[in-house]
Structures are given as structure tokens and as C-alpha cells.
JSON list of C-alpha atoms in Angstrom, two decimals:
[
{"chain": "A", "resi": 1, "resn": "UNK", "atom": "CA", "xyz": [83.32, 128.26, 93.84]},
{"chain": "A", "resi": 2, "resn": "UNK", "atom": "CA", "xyz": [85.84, 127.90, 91.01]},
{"chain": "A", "resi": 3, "resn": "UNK", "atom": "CA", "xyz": [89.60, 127.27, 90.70]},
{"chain": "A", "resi": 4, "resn": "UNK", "atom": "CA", "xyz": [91.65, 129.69, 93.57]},
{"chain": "A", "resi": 5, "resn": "UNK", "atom": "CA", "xyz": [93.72, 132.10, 90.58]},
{"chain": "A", "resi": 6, "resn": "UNK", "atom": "CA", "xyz": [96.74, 130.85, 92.20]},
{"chain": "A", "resi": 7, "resn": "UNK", "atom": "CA", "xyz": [96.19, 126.97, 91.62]},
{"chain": "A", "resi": 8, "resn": "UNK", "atom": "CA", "xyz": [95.15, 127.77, 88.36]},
{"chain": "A", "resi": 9, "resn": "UNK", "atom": "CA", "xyz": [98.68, 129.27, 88.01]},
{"chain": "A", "resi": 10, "resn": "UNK", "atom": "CA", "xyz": [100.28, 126.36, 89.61]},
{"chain": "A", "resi": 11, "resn": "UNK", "atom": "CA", "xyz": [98.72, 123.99, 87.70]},
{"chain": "A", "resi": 12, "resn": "UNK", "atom": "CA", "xyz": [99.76, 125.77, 83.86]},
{"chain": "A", "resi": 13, "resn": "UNK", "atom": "CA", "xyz": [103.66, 126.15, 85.47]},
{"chain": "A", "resi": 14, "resn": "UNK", "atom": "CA", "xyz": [103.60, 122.18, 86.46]},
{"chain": "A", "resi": 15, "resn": "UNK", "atom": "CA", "xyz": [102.82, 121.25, 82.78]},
{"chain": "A", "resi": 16, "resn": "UNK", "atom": "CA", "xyz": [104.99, 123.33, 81.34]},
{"chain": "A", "resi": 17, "resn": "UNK", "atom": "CA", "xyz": [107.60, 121.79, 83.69]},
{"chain": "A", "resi": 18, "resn": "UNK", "atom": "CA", "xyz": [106.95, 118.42, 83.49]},
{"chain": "A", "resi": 19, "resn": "UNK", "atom": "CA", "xyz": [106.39, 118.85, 79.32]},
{"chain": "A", "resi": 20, "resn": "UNK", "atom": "CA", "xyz": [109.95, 119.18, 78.99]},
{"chain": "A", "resi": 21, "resn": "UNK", "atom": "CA", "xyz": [110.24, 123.00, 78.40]},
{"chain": "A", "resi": 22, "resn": "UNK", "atom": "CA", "xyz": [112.58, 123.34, 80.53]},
{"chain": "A", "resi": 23, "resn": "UNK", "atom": "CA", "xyz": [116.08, 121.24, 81.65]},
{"chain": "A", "resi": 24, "resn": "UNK", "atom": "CA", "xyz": [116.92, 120.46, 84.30]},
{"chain": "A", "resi": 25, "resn": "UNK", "atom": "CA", "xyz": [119.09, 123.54, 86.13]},
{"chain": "A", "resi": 26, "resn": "UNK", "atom": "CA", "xyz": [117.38, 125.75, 84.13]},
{"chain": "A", "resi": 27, "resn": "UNK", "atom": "CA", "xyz": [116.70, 129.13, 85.09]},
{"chain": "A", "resi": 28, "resn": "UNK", "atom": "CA", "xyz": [113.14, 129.66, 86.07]},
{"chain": "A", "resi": 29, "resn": "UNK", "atom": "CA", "xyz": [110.58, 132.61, 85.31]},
{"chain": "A", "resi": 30, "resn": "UNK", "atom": "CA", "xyz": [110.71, 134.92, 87.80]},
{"chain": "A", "resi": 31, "resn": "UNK", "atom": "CA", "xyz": [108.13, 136.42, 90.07]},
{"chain": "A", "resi": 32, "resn": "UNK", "atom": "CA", "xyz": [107.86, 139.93, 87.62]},
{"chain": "A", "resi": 33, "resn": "UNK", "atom": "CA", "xyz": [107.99, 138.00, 84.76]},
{"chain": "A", "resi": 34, "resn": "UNK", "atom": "CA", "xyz": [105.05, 135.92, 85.93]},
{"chain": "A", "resi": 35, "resn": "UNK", "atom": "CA", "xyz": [102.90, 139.12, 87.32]},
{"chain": "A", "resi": 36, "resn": "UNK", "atom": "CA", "xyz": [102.72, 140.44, 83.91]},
{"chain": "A", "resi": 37, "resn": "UNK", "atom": "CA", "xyz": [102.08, 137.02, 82.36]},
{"chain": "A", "resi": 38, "resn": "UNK", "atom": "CA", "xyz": [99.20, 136.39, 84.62]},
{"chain": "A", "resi": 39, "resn": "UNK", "atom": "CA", "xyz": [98.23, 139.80, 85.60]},
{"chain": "A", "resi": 40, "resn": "UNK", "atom": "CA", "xyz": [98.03, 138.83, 89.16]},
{"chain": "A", "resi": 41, "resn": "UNK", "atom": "CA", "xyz": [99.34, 140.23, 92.73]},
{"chain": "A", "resi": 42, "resn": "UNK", "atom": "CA", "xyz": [102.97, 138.87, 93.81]},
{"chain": "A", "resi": 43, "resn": "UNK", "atom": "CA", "xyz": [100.95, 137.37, 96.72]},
{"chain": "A", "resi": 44, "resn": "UNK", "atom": "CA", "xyz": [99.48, 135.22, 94.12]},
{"chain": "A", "resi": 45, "resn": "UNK", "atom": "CA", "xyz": [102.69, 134.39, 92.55]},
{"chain": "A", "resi": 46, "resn": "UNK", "atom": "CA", "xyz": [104.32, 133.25, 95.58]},
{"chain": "A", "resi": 47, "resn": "UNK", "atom": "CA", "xyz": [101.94, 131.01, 96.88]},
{"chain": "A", "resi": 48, "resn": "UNK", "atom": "CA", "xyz": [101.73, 128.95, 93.06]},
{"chain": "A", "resi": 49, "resn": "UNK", "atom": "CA", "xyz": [105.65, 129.12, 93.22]},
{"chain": "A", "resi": 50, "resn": "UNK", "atom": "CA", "xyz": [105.86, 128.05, 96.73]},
{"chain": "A", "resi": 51, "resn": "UNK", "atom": "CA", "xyz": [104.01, 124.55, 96.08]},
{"chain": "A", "resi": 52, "resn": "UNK", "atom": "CA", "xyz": [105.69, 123.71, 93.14]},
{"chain": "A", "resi": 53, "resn": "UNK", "atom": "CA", "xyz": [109.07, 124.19, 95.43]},
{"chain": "A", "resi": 54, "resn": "UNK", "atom": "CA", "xyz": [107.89, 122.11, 98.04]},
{"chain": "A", "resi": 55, "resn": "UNK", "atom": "CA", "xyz": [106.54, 119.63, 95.28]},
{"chain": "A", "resi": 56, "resn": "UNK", "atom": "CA", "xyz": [110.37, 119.46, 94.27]},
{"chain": "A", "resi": 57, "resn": "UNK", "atom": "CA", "xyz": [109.70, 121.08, 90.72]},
{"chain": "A", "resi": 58, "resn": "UNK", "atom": "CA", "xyz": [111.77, 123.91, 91.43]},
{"chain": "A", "resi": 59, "resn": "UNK", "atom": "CA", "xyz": [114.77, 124.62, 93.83]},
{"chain": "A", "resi": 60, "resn": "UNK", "atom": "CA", "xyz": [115.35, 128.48, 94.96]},
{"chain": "A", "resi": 61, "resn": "UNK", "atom": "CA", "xyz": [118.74, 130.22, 95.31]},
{"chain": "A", "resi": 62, "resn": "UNK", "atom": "CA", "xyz": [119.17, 132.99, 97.46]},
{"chain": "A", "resi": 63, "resn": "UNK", "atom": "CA", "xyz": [120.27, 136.05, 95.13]},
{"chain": "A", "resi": 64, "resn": "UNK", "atom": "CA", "xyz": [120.31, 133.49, 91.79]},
{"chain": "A", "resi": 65, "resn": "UNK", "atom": "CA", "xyz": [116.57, 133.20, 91.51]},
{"chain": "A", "resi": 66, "resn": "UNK", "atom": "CA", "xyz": [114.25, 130.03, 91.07]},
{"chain": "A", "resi": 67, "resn": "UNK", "atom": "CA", "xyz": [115.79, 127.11, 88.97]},
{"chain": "A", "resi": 68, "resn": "UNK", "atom": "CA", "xyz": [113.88, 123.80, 87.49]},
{"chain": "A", "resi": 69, "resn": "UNK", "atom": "CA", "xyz": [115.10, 121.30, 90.46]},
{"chain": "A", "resi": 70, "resn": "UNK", "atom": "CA", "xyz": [117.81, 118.34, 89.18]},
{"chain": "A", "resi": 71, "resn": "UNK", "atom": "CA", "xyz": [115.70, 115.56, 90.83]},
{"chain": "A", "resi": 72, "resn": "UNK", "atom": "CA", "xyz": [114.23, 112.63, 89.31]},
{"chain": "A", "resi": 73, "resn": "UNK", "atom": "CA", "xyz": [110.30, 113.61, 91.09]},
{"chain": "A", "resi": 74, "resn": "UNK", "atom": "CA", "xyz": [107.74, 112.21, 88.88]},
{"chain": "A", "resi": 75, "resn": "UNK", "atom": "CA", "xyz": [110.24, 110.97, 86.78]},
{"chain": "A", "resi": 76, "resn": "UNK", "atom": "CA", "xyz": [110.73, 107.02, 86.48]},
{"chain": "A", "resi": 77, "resn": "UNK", "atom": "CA", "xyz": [114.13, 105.70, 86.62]},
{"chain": "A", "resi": 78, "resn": "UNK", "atom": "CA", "xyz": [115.81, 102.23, 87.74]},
{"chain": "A", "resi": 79, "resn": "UNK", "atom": "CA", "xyz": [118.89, 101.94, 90.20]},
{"chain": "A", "resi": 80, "resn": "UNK", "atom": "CA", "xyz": [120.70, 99.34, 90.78]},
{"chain": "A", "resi": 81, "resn": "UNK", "atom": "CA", "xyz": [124.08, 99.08, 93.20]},
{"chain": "A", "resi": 82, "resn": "UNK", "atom": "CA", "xyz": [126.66, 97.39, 91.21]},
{"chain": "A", "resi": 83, "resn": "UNK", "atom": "CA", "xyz": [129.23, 94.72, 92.84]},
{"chain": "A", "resi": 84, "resn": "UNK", "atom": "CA", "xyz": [131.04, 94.83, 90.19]},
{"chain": "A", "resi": 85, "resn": "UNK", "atom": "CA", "xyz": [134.80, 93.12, 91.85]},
{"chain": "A", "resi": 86, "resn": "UNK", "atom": "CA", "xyz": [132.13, 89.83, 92.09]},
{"chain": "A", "resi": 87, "resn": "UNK", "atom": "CA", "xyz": [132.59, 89.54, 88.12]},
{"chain": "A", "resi": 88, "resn": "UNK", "atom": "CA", "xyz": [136.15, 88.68, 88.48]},
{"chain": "A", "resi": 89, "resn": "UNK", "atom": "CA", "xyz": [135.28, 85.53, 90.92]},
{"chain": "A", "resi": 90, "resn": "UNK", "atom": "CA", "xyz": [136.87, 84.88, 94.21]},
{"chain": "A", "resi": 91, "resn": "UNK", "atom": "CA", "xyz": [135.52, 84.16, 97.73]},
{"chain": "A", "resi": 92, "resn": "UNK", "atom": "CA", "xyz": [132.39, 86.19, 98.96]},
{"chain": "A", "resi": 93, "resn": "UNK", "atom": "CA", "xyz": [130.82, 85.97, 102.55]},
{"chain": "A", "resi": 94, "resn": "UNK", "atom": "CA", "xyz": [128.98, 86.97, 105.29]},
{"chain": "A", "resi": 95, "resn": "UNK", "atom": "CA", "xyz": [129.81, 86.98, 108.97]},
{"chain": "A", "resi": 96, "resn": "UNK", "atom": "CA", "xyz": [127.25, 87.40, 111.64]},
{"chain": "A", "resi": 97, "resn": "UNK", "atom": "CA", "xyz": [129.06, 89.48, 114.54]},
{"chain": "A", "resi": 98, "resn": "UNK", "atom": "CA", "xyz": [126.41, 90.44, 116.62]},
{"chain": "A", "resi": 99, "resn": "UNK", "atom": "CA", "xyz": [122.63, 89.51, 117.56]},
{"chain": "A", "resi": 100, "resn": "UNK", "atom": "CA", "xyz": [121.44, 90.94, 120.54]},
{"chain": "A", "resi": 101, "resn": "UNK", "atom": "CA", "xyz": [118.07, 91.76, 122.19]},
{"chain": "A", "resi": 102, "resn": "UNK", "atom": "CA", "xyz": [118.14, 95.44, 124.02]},
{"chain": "A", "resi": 103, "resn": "UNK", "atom": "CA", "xyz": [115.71, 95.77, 126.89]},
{"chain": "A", "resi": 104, "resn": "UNK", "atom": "CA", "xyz": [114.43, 98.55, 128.99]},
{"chain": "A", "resi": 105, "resn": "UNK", "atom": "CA", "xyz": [117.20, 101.71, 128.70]},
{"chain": "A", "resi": 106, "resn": "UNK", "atom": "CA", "xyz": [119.26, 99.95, 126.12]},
{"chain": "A", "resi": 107, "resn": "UNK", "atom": "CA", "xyz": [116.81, 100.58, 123.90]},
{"chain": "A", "resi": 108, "resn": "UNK", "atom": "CA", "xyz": [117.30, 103.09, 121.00]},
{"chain": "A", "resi": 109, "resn": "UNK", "atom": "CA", "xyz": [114.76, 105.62, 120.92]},
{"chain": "A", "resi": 110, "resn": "UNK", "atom": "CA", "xyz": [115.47, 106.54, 117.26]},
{"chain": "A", "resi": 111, "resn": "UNK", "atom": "CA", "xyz": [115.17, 103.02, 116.31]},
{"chain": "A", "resi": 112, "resn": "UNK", "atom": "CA", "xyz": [112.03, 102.47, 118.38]},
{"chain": "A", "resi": 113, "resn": "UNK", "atom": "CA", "xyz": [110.46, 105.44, 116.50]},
{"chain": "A", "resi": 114, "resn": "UNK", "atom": "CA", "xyz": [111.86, 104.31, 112.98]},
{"chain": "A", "resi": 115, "resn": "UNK", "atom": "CA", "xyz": [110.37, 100.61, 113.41]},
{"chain": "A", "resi": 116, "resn": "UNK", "atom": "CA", "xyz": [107.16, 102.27, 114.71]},
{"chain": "A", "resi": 117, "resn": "UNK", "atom": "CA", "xyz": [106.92, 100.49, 117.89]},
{"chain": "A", "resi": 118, "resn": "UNK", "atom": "CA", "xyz": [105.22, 101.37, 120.73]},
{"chain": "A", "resi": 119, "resn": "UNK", "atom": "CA", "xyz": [107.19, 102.72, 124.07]},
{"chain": "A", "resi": 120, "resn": "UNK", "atom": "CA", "xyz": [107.83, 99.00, 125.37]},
{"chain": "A", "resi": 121, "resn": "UNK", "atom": "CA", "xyz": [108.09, 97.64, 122.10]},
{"chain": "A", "resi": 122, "resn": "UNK", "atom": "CA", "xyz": [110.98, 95.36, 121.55]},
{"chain": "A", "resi": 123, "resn": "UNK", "atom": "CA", "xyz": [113.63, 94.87, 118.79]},
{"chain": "A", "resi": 124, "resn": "UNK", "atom": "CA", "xyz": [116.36, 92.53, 117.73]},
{"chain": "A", "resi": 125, "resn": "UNK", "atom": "CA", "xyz": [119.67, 93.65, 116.34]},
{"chain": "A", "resi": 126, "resn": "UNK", "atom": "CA", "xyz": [121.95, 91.86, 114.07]},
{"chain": "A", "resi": 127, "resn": "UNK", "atom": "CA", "xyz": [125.02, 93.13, 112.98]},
{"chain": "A", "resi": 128, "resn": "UNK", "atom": "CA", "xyz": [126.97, 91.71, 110.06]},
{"chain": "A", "resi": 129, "resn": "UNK", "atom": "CA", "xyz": [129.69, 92.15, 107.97]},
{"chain": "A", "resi": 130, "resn": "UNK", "atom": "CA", "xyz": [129.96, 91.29, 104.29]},
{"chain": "A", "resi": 131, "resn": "UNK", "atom": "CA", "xyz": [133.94, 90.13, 102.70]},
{"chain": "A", "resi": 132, "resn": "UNK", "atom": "CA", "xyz": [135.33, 89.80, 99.48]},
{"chain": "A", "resi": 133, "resn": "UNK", "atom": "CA", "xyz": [138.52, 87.59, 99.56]},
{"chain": "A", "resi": 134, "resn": "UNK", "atom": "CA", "xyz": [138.98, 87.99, 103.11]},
{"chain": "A", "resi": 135, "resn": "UNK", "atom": "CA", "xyz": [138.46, 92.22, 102.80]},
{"chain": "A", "resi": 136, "resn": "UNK", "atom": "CA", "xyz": [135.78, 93.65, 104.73]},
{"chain": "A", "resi": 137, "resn": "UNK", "atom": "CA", "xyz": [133.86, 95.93, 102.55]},
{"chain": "A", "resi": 138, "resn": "UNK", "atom": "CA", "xyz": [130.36, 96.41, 104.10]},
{"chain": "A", "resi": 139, "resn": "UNK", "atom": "CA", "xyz": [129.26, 96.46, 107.41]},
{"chain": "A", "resi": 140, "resn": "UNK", "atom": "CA", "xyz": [125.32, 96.46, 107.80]},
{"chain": "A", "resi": 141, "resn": "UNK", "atom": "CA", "xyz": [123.72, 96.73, 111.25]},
{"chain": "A", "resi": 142, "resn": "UNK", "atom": "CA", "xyz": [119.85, 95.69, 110.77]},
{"chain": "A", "resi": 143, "resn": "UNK", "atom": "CA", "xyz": [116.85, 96.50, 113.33]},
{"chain": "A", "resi": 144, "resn": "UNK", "atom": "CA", "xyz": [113.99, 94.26, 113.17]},
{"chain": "A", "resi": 145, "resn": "UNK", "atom": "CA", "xyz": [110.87, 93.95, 115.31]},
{"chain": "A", "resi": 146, "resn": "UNK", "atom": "CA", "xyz": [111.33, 91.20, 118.06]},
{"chain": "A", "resi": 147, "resn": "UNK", "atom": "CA", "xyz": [108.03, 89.51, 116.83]},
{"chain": "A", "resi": 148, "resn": "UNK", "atom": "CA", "xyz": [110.51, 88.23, 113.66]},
{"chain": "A", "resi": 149, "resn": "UNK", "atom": "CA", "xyz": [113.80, 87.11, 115.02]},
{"chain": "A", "resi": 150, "resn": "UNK", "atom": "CA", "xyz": [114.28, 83.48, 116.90]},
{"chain": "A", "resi": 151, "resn": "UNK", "atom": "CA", "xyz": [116.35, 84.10, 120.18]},
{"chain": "A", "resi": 152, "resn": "UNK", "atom": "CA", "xyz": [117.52, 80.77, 120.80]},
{"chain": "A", "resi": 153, "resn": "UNK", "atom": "CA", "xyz": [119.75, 80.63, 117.92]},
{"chain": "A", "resi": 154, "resn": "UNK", "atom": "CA", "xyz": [123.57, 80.72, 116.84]},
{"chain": "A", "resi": 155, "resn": "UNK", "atom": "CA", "xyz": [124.31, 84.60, 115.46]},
{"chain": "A", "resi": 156, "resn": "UNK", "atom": "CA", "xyz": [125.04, 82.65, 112.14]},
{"chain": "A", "resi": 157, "resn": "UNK", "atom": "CA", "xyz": [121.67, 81.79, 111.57]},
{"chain": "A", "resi": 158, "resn": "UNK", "atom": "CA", "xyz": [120.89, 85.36, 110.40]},
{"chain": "A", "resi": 159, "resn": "UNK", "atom": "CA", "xyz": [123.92, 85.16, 107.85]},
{"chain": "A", "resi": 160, "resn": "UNK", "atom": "CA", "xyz": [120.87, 85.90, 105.38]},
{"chain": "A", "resi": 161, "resn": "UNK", "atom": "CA", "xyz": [118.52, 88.15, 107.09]},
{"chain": "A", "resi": 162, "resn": "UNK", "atom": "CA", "xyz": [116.44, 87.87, 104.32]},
{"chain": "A", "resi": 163, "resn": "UNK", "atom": "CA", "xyz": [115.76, 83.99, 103.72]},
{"chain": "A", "resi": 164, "resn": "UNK", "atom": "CA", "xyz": [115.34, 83.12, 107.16]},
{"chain": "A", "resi": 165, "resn": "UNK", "atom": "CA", "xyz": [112.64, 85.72, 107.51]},
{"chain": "A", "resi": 166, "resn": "UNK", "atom": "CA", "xyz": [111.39, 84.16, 104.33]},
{"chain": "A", "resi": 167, "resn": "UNK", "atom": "CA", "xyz": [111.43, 80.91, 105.71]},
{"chain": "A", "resi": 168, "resn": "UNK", "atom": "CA", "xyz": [110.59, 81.38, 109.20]},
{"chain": "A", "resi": 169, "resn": "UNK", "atom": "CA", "xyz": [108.24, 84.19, 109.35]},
{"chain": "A", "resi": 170, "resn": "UNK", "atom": "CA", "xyz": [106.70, 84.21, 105.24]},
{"chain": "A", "resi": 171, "resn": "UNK", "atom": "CA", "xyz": [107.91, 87.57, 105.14]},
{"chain": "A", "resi": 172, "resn": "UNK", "atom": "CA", "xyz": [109.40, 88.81, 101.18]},
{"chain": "A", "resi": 173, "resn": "UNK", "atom": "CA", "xyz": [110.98, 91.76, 102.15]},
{"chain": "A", "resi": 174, "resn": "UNK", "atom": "CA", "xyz": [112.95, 92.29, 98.85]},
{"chain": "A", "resi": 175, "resn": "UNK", "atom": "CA", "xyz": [108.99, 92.56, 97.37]},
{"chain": "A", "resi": 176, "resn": "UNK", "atom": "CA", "xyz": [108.08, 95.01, 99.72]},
{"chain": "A", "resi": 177, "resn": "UNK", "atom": "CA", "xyz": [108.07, 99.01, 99.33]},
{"chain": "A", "resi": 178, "resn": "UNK", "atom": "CA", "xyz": [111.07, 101.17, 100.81]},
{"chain": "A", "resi": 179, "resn": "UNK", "atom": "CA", "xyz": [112.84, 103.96, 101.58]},
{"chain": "A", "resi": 180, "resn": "UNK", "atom": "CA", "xyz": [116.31, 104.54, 101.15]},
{"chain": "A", "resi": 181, "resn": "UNK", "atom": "CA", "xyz": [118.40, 107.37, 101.94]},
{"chain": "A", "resi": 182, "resn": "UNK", "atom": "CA", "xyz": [122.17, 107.24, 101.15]},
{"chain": "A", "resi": 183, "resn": "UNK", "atom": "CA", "xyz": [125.12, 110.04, 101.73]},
{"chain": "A", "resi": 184, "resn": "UNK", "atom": "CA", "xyz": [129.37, 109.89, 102.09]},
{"chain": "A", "resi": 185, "resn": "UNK", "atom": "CA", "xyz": [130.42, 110.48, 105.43]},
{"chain": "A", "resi": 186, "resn": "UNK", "atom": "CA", "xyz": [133.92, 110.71, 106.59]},
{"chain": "A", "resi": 187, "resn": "UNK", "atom": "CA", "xyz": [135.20, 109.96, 108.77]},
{"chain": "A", "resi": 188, "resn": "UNK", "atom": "CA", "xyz": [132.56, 106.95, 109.46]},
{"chain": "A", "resi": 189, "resn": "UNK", "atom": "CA", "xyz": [132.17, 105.93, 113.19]},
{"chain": "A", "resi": 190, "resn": "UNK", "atom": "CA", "xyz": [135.00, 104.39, 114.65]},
{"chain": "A", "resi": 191, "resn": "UNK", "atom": "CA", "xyz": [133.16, 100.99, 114.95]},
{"chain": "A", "resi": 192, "resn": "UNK", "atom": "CA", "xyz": [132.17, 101.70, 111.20]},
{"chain": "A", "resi": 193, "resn": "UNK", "atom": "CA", "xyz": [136.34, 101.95, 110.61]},
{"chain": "A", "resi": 194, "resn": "UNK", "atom": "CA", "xyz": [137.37, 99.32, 112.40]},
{"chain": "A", "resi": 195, "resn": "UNK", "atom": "CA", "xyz": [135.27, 96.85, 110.80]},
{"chain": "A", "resi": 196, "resn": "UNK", "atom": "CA", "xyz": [135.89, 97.78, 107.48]},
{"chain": "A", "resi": 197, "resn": "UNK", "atom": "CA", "xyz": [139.79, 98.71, 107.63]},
{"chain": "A", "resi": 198, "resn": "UNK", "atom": "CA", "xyz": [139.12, 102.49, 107.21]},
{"chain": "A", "resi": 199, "resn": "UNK", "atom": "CA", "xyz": [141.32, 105.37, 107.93]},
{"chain": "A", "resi": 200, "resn": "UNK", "atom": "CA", "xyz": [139.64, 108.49, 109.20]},
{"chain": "A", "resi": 201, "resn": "UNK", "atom": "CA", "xyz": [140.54, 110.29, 105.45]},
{"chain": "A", "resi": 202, "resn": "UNK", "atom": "CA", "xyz": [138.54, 107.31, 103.79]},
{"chain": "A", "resi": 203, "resn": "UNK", "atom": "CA", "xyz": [135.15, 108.23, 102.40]},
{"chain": "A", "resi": 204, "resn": "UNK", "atom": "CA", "xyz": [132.53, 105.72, 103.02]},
{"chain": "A", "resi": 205, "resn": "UNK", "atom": "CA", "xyz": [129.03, 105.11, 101.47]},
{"chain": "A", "resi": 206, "resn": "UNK", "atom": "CA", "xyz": [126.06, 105.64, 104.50]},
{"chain": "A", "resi": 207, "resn": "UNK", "atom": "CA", "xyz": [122.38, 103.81, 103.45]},
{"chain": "A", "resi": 208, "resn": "UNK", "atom": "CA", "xyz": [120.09, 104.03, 105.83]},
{"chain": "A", "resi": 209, "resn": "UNK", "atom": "CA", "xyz": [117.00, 101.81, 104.62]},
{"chain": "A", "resi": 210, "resn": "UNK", "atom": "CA", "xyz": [113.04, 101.32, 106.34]},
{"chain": "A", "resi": 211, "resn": "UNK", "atom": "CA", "xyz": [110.79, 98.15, 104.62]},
{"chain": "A", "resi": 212, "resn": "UNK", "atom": "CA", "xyz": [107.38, 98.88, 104.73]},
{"chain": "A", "resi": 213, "resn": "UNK", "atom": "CA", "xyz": [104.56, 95.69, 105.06]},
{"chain": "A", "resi": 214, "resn": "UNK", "atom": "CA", "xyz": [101.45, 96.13, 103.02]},
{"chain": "A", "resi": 215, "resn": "UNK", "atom": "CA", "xyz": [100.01, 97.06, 106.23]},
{"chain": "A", "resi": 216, "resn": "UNK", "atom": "CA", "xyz": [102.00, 99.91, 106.80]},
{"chain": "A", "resi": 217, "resn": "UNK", "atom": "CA", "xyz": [103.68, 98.34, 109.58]},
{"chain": "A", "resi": 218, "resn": "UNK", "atom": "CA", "xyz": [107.89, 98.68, 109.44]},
{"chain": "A", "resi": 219, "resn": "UNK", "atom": "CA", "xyz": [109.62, 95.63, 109.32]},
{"chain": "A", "resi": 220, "resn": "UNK", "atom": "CA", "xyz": [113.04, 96.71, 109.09]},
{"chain": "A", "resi": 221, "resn": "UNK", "atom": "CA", "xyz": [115.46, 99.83, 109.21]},
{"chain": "A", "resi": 222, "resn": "UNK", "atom": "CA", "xyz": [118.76, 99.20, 108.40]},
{"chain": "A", "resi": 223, "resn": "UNK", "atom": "CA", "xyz": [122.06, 101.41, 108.70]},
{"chain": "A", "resi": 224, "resn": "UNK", "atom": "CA", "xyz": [125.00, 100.20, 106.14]},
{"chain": "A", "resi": 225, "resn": "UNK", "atom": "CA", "xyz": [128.17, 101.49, 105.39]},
{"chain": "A", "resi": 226, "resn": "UNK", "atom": "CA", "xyz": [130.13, 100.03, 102.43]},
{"chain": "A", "resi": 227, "resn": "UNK", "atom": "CA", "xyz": [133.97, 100.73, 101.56]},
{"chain": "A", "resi": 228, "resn": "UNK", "atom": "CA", "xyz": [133.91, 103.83, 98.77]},
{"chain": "A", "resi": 229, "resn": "UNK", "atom": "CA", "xyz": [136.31, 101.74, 96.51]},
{"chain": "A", "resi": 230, "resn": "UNK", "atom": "CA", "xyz": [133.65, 98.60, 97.00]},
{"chain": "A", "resi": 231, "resn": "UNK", "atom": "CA", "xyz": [130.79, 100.99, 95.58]},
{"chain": "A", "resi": 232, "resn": "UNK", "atom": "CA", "xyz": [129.09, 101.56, 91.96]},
{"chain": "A", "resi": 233, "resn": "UNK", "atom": "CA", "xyz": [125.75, 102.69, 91.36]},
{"chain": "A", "resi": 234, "resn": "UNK", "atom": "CA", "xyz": [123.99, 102.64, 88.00]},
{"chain": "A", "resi": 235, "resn": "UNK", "atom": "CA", "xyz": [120.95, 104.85, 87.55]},
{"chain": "A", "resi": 236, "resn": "UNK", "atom": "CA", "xyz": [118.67, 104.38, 83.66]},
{"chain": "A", "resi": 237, "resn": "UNK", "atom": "CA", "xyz": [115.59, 107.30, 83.42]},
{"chain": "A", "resi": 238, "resn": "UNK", "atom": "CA", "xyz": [112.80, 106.71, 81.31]},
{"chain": "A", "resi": 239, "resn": "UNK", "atom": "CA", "xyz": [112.17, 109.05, 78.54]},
{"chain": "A", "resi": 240, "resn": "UNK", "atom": "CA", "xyz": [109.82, 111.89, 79.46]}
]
């Protein structure tokens, strides 16, 4: 059985994409003008258009038409979140102000499903707050299986989530593959304001962040806000 006429379609639209035809934003063929290109039924149009939208190619506006999406999909690029008021020196650090173990009810069921644990699996929660010459500018809560954190230690132990999991559990989590989801809320939580001196017409920078083992298995899912005038991001594409 050969090629379905509508893949076929797909397939000749995705090159031209993804050859650099078109920009970015740009205004897309639209379902006539591909009929009489093809000679096919709009039935077969819309199904070829349809994956290449759900692919993220292309982006559809009601009463516009189809446009070439802005996002960086098969695209490589490199991001990287600038501290830039470090460069400048002065006093940086990190205060643990919360490590807690949540049984039965106090459980989050979000966070249960995010770290992939089972309905009595178990999680440890440490809660920290990042300063720059005595200004509060991040607050990070993290959510990590039990399995991972030591319970018979001072809150300041986890000052660097990272090393002691490193140390204690051989576990590289900068290495490992994640995903990473930021937006601007305001107003942020209450919580979110009082721990980093915000007013309720303050913008603030919302990550939420899951670290993936080679196994599959999560080993962490974060939720971090960080002060808007505390925040840079750099982003470099590769050519395409």
C-alpha cells in the first residue's frame, strides 16, 4: 500500500517549512490555494495541515488564516538565565527555610503525580530562598522523592540541593534531561510576595522545572519564582 495522498502532502509542506521558505509569522498557503496545487479534496488538505499544527510548524488564527508558528521546534538554540547584578560583586546566599516530610492527606496530589509516585509514595520538600546583599530575589520550593533526602538533618544541609544529592545519593542532576516551563504571573502568591518583598503590582518570573533519570524515573519538580528586576535570559539559535 503506498504513501496515504495526505502524508505525502504533509511531508512536501514540512520541507518547505523547515528549508527556510518561509519566516517565521509568515502567512501560510491556504486550504484553496493548496487544493489546486495538489488537486486533492479539502478533506485531504485538512488532515496534512492539521499535523503540521499539532507538530508546532504552523499556528492557526481564527479569521487571519494559517501562519508559520514563531517557535524554536526542530530548531537548536542555547539559553542561558543570566545573573547578571553577580558581576558587580557583593554578598550572595542561600537560606534553607523549610524541609518538611508530608504524610497521608498532607500530601500534594499534583506533586505526587508530577514526581510519578505511586498513591502512598512519599516526598520531601525543601523550601529555600536565594539573596543578593541581603535582598531576597528568588524563592524556589523543590519536591524530591523521599528515597533522596536525609531526615535527620539541620534544614541547612540542603543549602545546595544539588551537591548533597551529588554527594549523598550519586545523583548529577544538572546532567540529566528536563523540562522547564516558565511564565510572569502577578500578583505571585502571597507566600511568593512575602518572601521576596513583592507588591501585588510586581511582576514576577514563575519556572516550574521536572528532572528526568535515565530511567525515566522523576527526580525532581521544582516551582521558582524570581524578582522580575533580578531576571535576564539570553537565548543564541543555530543557523538553519
Amino acid at each position: 500500500m503506498g504513501t496515504p495522498k495526505y502524508i505525502q502532502i504533509e511531508n512536501t509542506l514540512r520541507s518547505e517549512i523547515e528549508s527556510g521558505r518561509f519566516e517565521s509569522g509568515d502567512l501560510f498557503y491556504s486550504n484553496a490555494e493548496l487544493i489546486e496545487r495538489f488537486g486533492v479534496s479539502s478533506i485531504t488538505v485538512i488532515y496534512a495541515v492539521n499535523d503540521l499544527v499539532n507538530e508546532g510548524l504552523l499556528v492557526r488564527y481564527q479569521g487571519k488564516g494559517t501562519f508559520v508558528s514563531r517557535s524554536r521546534r526542530h530548531r537548536p538554540v542555547r539559553i542561558s538565565e543570566s545573573e547578571r547584578f553577580f558581576e558587580g560583586g557583593g554578598a550572595a546566599e542561600t537560606r534553607v527555610i523549610g524541609l518538611s516530610f508530608p504524610e497521608g492527606d498532607e500530601r500534594d496530589p499534583g506533586v505526587v503525580e508530577c514526581l510519578g509516585l505511586s498513591g502512598r509514595g512519599r516526598y520531601a520538600v525543601i523550601e529555600r530562598v536565594r539573596l543578593y546583599n541581603g535582598v531576597p530575589y528568588q524563592h524556589q520550593v523543590s519536591y524530591i522523592p523521599r528515597r533522596y533526602i536525609k531526615q535527620d538533618v539541620s534544614p541547612s544541609y540542603y543549602e545546595s540541593v544539588y551537591r548533597r544529592l551529588r554527594e549523598d545519593s550519586g545523583l548529577f542532576l544538572s546532567r540529566e534531561a528536563a523540562h522547564e516551563v516558565m511564565r510572569i504571573v502577578m500578583p505571585a502568591d502571597e507566600k511568593v510576595r512575602a518572601a521576596l518583598s513583592l507588591t501585588e503590582a510586581d511582576p514576577c518570573v514563575r519556572k516550574e522545572r521536572c528532572t528526568m533519570l535515565a530511567d525515566g524515573t522523576v527526580a525532581e519538580y521544582i516551582i521558582m519564582h524570581k524578582r522580575w528586576d533580578f531576571f535576564e535570559q539570553t537565548i543564541d539559535e543555530s543557523a538553519r
